[in-house]
PDB file of C-alpha atoms in Angstrom:
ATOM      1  CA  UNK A   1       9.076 -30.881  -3.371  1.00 50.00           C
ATOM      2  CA  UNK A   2       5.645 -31.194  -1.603  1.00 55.00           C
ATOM      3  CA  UNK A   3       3.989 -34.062  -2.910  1.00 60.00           C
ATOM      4  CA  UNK A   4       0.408 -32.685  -4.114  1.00 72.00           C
ATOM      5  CA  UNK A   5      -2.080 -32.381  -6.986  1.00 76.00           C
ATOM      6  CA  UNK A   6       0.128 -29.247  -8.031  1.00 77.00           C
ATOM      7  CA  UNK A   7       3.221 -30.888  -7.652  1.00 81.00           C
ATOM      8  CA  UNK A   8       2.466 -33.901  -9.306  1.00 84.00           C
ATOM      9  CA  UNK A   9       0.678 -32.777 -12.014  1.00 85.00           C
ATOM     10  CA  UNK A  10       3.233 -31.739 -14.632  1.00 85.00           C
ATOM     11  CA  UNK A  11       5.469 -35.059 -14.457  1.00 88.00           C
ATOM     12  CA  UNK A  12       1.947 -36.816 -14.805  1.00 90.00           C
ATOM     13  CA  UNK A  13       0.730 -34.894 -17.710  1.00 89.00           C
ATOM     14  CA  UNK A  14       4.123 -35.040 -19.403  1.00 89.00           C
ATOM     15  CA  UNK A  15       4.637 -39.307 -18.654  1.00 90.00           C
ATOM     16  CA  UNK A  16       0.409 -39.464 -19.860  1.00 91.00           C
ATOM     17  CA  UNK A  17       2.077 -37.581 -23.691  1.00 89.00           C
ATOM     18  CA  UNK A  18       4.104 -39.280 -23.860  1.00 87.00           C
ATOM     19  CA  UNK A  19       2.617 -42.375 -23.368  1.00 89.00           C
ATOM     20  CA  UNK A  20       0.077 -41.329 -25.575  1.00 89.00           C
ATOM     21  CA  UNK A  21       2.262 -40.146 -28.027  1.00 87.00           C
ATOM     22  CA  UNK A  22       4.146 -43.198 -28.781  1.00 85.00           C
ATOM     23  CA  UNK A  23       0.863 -45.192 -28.776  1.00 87.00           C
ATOM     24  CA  UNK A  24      -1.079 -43.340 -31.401  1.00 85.00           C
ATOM     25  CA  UNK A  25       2.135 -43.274 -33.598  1.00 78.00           C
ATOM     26  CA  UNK A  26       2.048 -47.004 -34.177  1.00 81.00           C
ATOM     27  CA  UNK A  27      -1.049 -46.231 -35.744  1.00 81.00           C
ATOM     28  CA  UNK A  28      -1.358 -42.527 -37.527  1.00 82.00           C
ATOM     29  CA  UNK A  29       1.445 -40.538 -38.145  1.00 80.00           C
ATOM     30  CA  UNK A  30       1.524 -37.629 -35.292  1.00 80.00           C
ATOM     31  CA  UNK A  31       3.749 -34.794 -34.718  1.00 82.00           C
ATOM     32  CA  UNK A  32       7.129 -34.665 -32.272  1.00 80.00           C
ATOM     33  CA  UNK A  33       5.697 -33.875 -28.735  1.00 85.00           C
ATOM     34  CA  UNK A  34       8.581 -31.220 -27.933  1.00 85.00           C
ATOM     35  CA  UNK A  35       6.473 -28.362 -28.195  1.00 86.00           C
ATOM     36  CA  UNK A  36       3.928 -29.605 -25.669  1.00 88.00           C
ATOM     37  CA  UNK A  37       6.331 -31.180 -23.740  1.00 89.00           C
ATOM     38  CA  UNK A  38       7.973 -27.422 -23.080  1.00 90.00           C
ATOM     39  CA  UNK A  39       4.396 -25.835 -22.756  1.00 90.00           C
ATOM     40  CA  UNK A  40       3.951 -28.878 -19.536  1.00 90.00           C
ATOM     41  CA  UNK A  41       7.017 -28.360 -18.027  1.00 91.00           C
ATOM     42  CA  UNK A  42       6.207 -24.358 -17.777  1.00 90.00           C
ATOM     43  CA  UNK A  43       2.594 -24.974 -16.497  1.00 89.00           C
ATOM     44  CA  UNK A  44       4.317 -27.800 -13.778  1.00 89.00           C
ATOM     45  CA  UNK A  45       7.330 -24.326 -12.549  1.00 87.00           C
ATOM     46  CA  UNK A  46       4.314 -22.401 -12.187  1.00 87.00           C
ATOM     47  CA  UNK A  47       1.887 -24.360 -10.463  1.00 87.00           C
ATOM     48  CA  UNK A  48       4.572 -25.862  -8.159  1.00 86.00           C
ATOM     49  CA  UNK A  49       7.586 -24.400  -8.695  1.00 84.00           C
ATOM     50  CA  UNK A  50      11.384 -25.743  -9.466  1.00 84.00           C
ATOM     51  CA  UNK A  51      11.509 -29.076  -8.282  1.00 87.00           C
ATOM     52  CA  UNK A  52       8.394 -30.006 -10.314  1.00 87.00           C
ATOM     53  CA  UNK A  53       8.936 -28.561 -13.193  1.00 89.00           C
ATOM     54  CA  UNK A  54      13.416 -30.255 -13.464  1.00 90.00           C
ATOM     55  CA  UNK A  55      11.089 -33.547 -12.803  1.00 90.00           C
ATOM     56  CA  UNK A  56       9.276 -32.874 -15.832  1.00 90.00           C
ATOM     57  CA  UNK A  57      11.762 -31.764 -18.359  1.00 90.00           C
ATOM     58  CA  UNK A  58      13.486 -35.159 -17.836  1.00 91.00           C
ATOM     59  CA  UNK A  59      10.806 -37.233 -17.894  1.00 91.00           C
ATOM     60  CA  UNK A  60      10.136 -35.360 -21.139  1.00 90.00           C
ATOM     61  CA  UNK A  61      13.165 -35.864 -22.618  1.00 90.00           C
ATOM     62  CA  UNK A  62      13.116 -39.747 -21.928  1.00 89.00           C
ATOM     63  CA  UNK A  63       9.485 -39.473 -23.810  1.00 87.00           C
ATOM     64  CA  UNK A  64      10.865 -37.637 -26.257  1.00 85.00           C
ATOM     65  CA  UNK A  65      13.560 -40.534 -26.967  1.00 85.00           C
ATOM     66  CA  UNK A  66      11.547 -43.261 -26.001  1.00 85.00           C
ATOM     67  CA  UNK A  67       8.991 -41.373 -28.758  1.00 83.00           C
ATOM     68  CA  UNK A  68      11.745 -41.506 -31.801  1.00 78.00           C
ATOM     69  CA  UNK A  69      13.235 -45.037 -30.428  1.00 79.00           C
ATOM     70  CA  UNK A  70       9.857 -46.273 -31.209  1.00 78.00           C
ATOM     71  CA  UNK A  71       9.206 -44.628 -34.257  1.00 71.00           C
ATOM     72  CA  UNK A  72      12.816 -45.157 -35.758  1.00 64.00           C
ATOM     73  CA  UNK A  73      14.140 -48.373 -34.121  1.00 59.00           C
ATOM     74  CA  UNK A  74      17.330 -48.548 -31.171  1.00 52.00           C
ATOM     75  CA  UNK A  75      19.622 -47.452 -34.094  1.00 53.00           C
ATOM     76  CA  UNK A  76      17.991 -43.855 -34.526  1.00 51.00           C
ATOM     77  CA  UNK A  77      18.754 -44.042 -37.936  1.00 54.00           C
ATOM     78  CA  UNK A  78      17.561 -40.475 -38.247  1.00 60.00           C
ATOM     79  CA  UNK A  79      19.997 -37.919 -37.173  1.00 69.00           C
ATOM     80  CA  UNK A  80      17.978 -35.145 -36.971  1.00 71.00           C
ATOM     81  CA  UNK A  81      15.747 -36.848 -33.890  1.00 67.00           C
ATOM     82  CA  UNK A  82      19.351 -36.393 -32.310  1.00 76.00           C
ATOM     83  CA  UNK A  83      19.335 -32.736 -32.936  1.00 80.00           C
ATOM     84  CA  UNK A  84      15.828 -32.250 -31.955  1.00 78.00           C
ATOM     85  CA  UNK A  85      16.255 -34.524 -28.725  1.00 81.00           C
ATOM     86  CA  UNK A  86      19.260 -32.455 -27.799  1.00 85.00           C
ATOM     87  CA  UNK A  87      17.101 -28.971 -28.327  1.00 87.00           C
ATOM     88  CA  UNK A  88      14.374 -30.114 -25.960  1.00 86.00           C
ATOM     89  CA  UNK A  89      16.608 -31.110 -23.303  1.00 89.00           C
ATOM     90  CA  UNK A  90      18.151 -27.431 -23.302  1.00 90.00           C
ATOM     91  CA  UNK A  91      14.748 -25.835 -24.271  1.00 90.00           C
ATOM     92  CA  UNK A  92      13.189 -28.147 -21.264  1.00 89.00           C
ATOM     93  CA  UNK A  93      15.522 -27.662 -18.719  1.00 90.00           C
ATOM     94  CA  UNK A  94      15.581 -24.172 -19.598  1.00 91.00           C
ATOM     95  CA  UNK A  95      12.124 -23.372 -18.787  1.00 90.00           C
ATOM     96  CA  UNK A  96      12.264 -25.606 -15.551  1.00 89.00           C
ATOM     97  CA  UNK A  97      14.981 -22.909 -14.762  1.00 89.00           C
ATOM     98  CA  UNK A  98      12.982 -19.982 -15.624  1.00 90.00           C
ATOM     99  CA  UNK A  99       9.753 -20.005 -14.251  1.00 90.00           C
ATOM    100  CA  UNK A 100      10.640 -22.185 -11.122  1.00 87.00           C
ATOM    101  CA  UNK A 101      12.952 -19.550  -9.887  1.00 88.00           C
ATOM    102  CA  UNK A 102      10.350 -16.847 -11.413  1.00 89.00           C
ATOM    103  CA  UNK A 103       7.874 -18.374  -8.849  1.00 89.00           C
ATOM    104  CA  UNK A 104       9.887 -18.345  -6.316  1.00 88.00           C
ATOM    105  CA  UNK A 105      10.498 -14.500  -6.484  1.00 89.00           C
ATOM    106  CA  UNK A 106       6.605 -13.693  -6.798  1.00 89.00           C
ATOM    107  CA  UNK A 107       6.122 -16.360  -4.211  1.00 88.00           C
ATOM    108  CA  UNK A 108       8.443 -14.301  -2.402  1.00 89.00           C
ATOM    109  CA  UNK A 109       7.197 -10.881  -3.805  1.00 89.00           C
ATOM    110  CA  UNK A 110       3.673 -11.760  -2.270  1.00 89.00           C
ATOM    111  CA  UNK A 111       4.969 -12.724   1.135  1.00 89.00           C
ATOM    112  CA  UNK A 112       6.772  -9.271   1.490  1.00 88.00           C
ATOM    113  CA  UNK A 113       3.317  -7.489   0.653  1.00 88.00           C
ATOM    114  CA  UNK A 114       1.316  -9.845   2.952  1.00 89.00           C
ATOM    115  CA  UNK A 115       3.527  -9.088   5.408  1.00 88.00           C
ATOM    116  CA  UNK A 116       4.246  -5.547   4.677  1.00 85.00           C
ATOM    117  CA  UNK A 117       0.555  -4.701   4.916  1.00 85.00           C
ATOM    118  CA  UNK A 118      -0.047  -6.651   8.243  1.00 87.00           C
ATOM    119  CA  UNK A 119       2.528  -4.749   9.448  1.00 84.00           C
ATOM    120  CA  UNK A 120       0.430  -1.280   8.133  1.00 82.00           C
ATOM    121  CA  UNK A 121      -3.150  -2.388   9.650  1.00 84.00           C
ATOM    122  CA  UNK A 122      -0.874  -2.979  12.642  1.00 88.00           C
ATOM    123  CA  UNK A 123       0.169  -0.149  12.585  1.00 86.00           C
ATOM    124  CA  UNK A 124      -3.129   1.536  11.522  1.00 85.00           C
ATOM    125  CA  UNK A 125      -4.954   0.097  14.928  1.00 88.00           C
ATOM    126  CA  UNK A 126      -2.215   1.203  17.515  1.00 89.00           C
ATOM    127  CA  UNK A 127      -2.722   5.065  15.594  1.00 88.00           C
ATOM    128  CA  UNK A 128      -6.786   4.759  16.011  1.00 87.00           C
ATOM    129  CA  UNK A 129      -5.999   4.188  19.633  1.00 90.00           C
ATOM    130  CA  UNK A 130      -3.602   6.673  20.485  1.00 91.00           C
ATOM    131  CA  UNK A 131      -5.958  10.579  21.520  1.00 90.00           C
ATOM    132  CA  UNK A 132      -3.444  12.779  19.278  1.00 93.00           C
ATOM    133  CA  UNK A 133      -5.108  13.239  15.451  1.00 94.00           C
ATOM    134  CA  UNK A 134      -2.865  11.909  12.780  1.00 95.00           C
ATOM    135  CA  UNK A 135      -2.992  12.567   8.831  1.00 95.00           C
ATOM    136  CA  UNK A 136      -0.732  11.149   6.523  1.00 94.00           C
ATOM    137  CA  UNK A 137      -0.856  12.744   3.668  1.00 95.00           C
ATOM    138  CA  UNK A 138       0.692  11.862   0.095  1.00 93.00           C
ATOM    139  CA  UNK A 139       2.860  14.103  -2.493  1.00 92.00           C
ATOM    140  CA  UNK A 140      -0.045  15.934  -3.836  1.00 92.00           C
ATOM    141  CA  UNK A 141      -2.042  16.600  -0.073  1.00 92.00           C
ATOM    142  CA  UNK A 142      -4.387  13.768  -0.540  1.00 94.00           C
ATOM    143  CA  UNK A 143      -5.186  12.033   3.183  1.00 95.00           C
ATOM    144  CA  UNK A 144      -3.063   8.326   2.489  1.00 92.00           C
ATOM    145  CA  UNK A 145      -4.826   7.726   6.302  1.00 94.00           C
ATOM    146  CA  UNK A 146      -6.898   9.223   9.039  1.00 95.00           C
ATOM    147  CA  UNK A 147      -7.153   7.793  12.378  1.00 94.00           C
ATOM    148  CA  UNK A 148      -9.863   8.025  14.680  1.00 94.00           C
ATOM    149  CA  UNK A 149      -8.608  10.634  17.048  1.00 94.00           C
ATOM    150  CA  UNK A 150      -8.786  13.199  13.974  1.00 95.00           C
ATOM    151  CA  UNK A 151     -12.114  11.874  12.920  1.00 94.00           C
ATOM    152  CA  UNK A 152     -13.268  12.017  16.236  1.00 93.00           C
ATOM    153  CA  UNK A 153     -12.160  15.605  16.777  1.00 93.00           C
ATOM    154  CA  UNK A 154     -13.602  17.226  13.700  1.00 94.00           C
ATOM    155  CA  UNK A 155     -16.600  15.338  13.701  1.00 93.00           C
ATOM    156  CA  UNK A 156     -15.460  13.626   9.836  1.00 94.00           C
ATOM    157  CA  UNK A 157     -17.483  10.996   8.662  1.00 93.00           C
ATOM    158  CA  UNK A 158     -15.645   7.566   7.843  1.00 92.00           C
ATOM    159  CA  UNK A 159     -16.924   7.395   4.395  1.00 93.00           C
ATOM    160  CA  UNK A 160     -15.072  10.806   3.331  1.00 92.00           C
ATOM    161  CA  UNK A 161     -12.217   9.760   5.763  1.00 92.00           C
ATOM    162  CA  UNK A 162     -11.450   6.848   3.725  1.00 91.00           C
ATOM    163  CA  UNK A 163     -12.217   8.520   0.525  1.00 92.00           C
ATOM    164  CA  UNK A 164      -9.136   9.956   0.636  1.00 93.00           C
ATOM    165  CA  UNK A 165      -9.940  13.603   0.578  1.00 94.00           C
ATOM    166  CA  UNK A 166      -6.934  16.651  -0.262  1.00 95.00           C
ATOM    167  CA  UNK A 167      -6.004  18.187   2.892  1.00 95.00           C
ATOM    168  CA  UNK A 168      -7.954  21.160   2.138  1.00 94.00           C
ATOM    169  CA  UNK A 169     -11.297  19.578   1.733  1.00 94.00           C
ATOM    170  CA  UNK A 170     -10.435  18.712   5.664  1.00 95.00           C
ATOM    171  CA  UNK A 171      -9.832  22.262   6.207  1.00 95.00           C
ATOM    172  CA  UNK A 172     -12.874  23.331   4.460  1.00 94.00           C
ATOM    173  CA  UNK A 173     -15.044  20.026   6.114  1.00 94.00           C
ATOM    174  CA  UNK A 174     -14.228  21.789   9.373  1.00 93.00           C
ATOM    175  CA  UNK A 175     -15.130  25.239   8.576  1.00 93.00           C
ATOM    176  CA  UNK A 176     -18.363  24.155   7.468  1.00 92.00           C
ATOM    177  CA  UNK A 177     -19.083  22.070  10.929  1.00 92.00           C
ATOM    178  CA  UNK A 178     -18.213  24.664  12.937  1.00 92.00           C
ATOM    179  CA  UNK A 179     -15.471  23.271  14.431  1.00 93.00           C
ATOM    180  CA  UNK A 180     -12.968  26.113  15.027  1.00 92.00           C
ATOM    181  CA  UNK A 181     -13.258  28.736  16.946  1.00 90.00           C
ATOM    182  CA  UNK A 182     -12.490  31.815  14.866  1.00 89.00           C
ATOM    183  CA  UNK A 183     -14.554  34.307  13.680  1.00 88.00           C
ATOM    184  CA  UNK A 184     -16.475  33.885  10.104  1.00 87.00           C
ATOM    185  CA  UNK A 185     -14.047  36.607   8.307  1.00 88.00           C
ATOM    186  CA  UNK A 186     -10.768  34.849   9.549  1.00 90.00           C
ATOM    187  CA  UNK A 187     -11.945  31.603   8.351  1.00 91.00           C
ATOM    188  CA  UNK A 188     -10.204  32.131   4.790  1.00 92.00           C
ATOM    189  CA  UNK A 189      -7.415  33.569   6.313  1.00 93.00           C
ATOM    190  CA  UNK A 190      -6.935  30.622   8.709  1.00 93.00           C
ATOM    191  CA  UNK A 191      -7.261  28.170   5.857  1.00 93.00           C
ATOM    192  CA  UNK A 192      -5.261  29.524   3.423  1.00 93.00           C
ATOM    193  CA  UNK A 193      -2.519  30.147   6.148  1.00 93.00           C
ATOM    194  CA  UNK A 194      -2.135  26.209   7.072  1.00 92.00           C
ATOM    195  CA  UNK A 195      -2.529  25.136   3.310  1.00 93.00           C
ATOM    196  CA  UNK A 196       0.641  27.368   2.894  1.00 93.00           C
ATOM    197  CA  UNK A 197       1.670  25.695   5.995  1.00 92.00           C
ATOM    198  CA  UNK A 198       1.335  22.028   4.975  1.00 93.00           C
ATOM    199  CA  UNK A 199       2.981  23.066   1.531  1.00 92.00           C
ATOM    200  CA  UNK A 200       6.583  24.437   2.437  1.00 93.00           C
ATOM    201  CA  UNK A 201       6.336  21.919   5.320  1.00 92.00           C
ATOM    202  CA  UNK A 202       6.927  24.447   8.306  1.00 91.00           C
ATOM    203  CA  UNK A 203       7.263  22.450  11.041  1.00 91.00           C
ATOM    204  CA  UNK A 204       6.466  25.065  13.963  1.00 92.00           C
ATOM    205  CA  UNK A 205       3.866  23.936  16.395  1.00 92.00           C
ATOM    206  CA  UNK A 206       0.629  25.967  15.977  1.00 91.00           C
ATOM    207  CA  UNK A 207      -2.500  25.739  18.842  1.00 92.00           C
ATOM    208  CA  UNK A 208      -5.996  25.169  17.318  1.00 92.00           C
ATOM    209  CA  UNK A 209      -8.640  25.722  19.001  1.00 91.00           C
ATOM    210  CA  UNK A 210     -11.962  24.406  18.842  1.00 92.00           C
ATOM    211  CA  UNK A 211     -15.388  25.141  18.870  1.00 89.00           C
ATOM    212  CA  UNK A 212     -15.809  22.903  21.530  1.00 87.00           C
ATOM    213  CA  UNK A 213     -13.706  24.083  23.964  1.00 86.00           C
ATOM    214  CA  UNK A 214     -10.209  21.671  23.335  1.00 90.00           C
ATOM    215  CA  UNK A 215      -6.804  23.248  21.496  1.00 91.00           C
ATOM    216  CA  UNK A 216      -5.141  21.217  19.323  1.00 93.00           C
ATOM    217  CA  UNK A 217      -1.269  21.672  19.004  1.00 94.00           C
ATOM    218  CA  UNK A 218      -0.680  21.297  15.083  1.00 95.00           C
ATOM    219  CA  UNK A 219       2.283  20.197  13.951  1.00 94.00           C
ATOM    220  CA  UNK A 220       3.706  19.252  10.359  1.00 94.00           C
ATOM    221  CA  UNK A 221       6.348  16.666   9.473  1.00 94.00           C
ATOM    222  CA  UNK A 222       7.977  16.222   6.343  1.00 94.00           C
ATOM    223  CA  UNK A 223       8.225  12.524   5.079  1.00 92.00           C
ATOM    224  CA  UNK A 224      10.005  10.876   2.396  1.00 87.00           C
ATOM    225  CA  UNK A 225       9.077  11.091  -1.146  1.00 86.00           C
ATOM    226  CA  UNK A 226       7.227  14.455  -0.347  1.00 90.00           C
ATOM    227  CA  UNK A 227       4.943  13.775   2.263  1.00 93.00           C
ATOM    228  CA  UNK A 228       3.593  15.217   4.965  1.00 95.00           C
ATOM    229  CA  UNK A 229       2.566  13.953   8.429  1.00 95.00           C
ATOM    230  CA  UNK A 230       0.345  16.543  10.394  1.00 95.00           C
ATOM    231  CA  UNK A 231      -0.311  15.679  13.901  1.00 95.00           C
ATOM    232  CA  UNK A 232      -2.942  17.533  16.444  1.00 95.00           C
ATOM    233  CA  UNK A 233      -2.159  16.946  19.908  1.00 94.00           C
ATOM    234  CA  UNK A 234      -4.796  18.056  22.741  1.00 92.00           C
ATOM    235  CA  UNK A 235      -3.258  20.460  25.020  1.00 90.00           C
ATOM    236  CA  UNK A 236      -6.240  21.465  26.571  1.00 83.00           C
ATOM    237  CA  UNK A 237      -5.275  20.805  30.247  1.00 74.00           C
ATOM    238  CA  UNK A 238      -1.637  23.113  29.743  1.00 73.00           C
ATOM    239  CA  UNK A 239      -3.472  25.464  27.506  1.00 62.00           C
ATOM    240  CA  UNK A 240      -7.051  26.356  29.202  1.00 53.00           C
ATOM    241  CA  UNK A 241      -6.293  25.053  32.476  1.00 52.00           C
ATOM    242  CA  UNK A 242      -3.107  27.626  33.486  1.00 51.00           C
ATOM    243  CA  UNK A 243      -5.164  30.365  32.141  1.00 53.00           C
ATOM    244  CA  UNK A 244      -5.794  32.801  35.097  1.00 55.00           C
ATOM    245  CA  UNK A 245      -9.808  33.494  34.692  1.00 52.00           C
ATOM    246  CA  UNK A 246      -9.039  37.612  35.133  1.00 53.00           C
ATOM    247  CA  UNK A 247      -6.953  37.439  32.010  1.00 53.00           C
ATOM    248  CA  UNK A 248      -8.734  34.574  29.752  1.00 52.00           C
ATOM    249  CA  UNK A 249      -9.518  36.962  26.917  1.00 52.00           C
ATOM    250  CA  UNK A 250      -5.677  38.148  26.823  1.00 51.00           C
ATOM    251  CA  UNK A 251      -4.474  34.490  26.888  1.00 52.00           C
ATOM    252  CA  UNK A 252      -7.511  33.412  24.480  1.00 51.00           C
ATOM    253  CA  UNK A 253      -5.879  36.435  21.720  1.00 51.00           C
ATOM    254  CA  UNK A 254      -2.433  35.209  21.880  1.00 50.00           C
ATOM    255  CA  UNK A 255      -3.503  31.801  21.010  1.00 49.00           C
ATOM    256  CA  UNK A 256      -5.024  33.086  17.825  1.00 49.00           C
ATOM    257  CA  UNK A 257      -2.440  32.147  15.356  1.00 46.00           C
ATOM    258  CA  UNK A 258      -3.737  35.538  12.487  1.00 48.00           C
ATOM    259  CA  UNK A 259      -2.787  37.880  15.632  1.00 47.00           C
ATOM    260  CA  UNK A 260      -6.283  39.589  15.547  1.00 48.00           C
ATOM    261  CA  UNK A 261      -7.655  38.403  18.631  1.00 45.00           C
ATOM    262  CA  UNK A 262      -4.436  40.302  20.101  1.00 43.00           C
ATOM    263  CA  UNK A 263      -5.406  43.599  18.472  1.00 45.00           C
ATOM    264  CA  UNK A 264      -8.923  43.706  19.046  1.00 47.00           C
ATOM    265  CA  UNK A 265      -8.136  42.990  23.041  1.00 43.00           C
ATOM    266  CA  UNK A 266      -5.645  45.585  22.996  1.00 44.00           C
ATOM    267  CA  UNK A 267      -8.672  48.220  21.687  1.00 47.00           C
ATOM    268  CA  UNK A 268     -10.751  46.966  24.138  1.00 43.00           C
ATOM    269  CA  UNK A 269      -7.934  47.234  27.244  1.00 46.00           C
ATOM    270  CA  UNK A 270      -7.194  50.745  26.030  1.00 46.00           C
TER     271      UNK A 270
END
C-alpha cells in the first residue's frame, strides 16, 4: 500500500469516528457507528484500493468494540452488541473485498484503453505518412478515419474529414471538386457503381483516375464486424508512364472502369 493522502485517509477517518464516537457517548446518547464505519471503508477501496480499505474495516471493528466496551463495561452485558459487532466485521470486510478488487479492474480497465488508444494515434501517424489513401469505414459506411494521403488527394477539408462523413458524401465531395476525370453524365454512374462496390465488399482492384493527372488503384477490404477498409494506391508511374503516346486515348478508355471510354474510341477508330 502506497503511503499517501488517499491511502491514509480511510483508516484516519474511521480511527477519528471512532474516537469521536466513544467520546460524545459519555456525554449524549449517539447511535452505533457501523453504518458509517461501512460507508468509510468503501470511500478508503475506492480512493486507494484493497490494502486501504482491509486496514479500515479492522480498525473499524476494534472502534466498534472499543465503542460498546465503553458504553456497556468489559463484560458486554448486552448480547446484541455481539451480534451487531459480528455483522460489521462481515459487512466491513466485505466491502474492503468488493470495491478494492472493483478498483483494481477499472484501474486496470483504464490502463487497457490508455494504452489501446496510444497504440491507435500510433497507428493513426504512421497511416498519415504512408502516400496510399486509406478510409476506414464503420458498419453503416461512415469514415471511422481518414489519413492524409486521401485528404490530400481529393482535396477534403480536415473539418469534414474528421466529421466523420458516409462514404458517399466522399464520393459526392469529389464529384463536386472536380476531382475525377470522367465525363459529367458518367458521374452518377461512377458513384453509384463504387457505393455498390463498397457494399457487397468486392474486393477487385479498380484504377481511378484523376482530374489531375494521377490514377488511383482502389481497392476494398472487408473487416471484422462489417467494415470496410478502402485503400487508393497511386499507380501513376505503371499506369501513365508505359502508355505508348500513339495509343494514349486507347489505353486512357480501357482504364475507364463504365467501359464507355472504350466504345466511344472504337467509333472514333472506325
Amino acid at each position: 500500500m502506497r503511503f499517501g493522502w488517499r491511502a491514509i485517509s480511510g483508516p484516519v477517518l474511521t480511527a477519528a469516528v471512532a474516537l469521536l464516537a466513544i467520546l460524545l457517548d459519555r456525554h449524549v446518547p449517539v447511535p452505533s457507528p457501523a453504518p458509517l464505519f461501512v460507508a468509510i471503508v468503501a470511500l478508503a477501496g475506492t480512493l486507494s484500493g484493497f490494502a486501504s480499505a482491509m486496514t479500515s474495516a479492522a480498525l473499524a471493528v476494534i472502534g466498534a468494540a472499543l465503542f460498546f466496551l465503553s458504553r456497556h463495561g468489559v463484560s458486554f452485558s448486552a448480547p446484541a452488541d455481539l451480534v451487531r459487532l459480528g455483522l460489521l466485521a462481515l459487512t466491513a470486510f466485505g466491502t474492503a473485498g468488493i470495491t478494492g478488487l472493483m478498483r483494481e479492474r477499472l484501474l486496470a480497465t483504464f490502463a487497457a484503453e490508455r494504452k489501446s488508444h496510444a497504440t491507435a494515434a500510433r497507428l493513426s501517424a504512421a497511416l498519415d505518412e504512408v502516400d496510399i489513401g486509406i478510409v476506414l469505414l464503420d458498419a453503416e459506411t461512415r469514415a471511422e478515419f481518414i489519413n492524409r494521403a486521401f485528404r490530400d488527394y481529393f482535396a477534403l477539408p480536415d473539418e469534414t474529414a474528421d466529421g466523420k462523413p458516409p462514404f458517399v458524401a466522399l464520393m459526392y465531395h469529389g464529384r463536386d471538386t472536380g476531382a475525377f476525370e470522367l465525363p459529367e453524365d458518367e458521374l452518377a454512374t461512377f458513384i453509384a457503381q463504387r457505393m455498390e462496390t463498397v457494399r457487397i465488399g468486392d474486393a477487385t482492384p479498380i484504377n481511378i483516375n484523376l482530374r489531375s493527372g494521377e490514377v488511383l488503384r482502389f481497392v476494398c477490404a472487408v473487416l471484422p464486424a462489417g467494415g470496410r477498409m478502402l485503400s487508393y494506391t497511386p499507380v501513376t508511374d505503371l499506369v501513365r508512364h508505359t502508355d505508348p503516346p500513339s495509343r494514349a486515348d486507347y489505353y486512357r478508355s480501357l482504364r475507364d472502369p463504365t467501359g464507355r471510354g472504350l466504345i466511344r474510341y472504337l467509333r472514333v477508330a472506325q
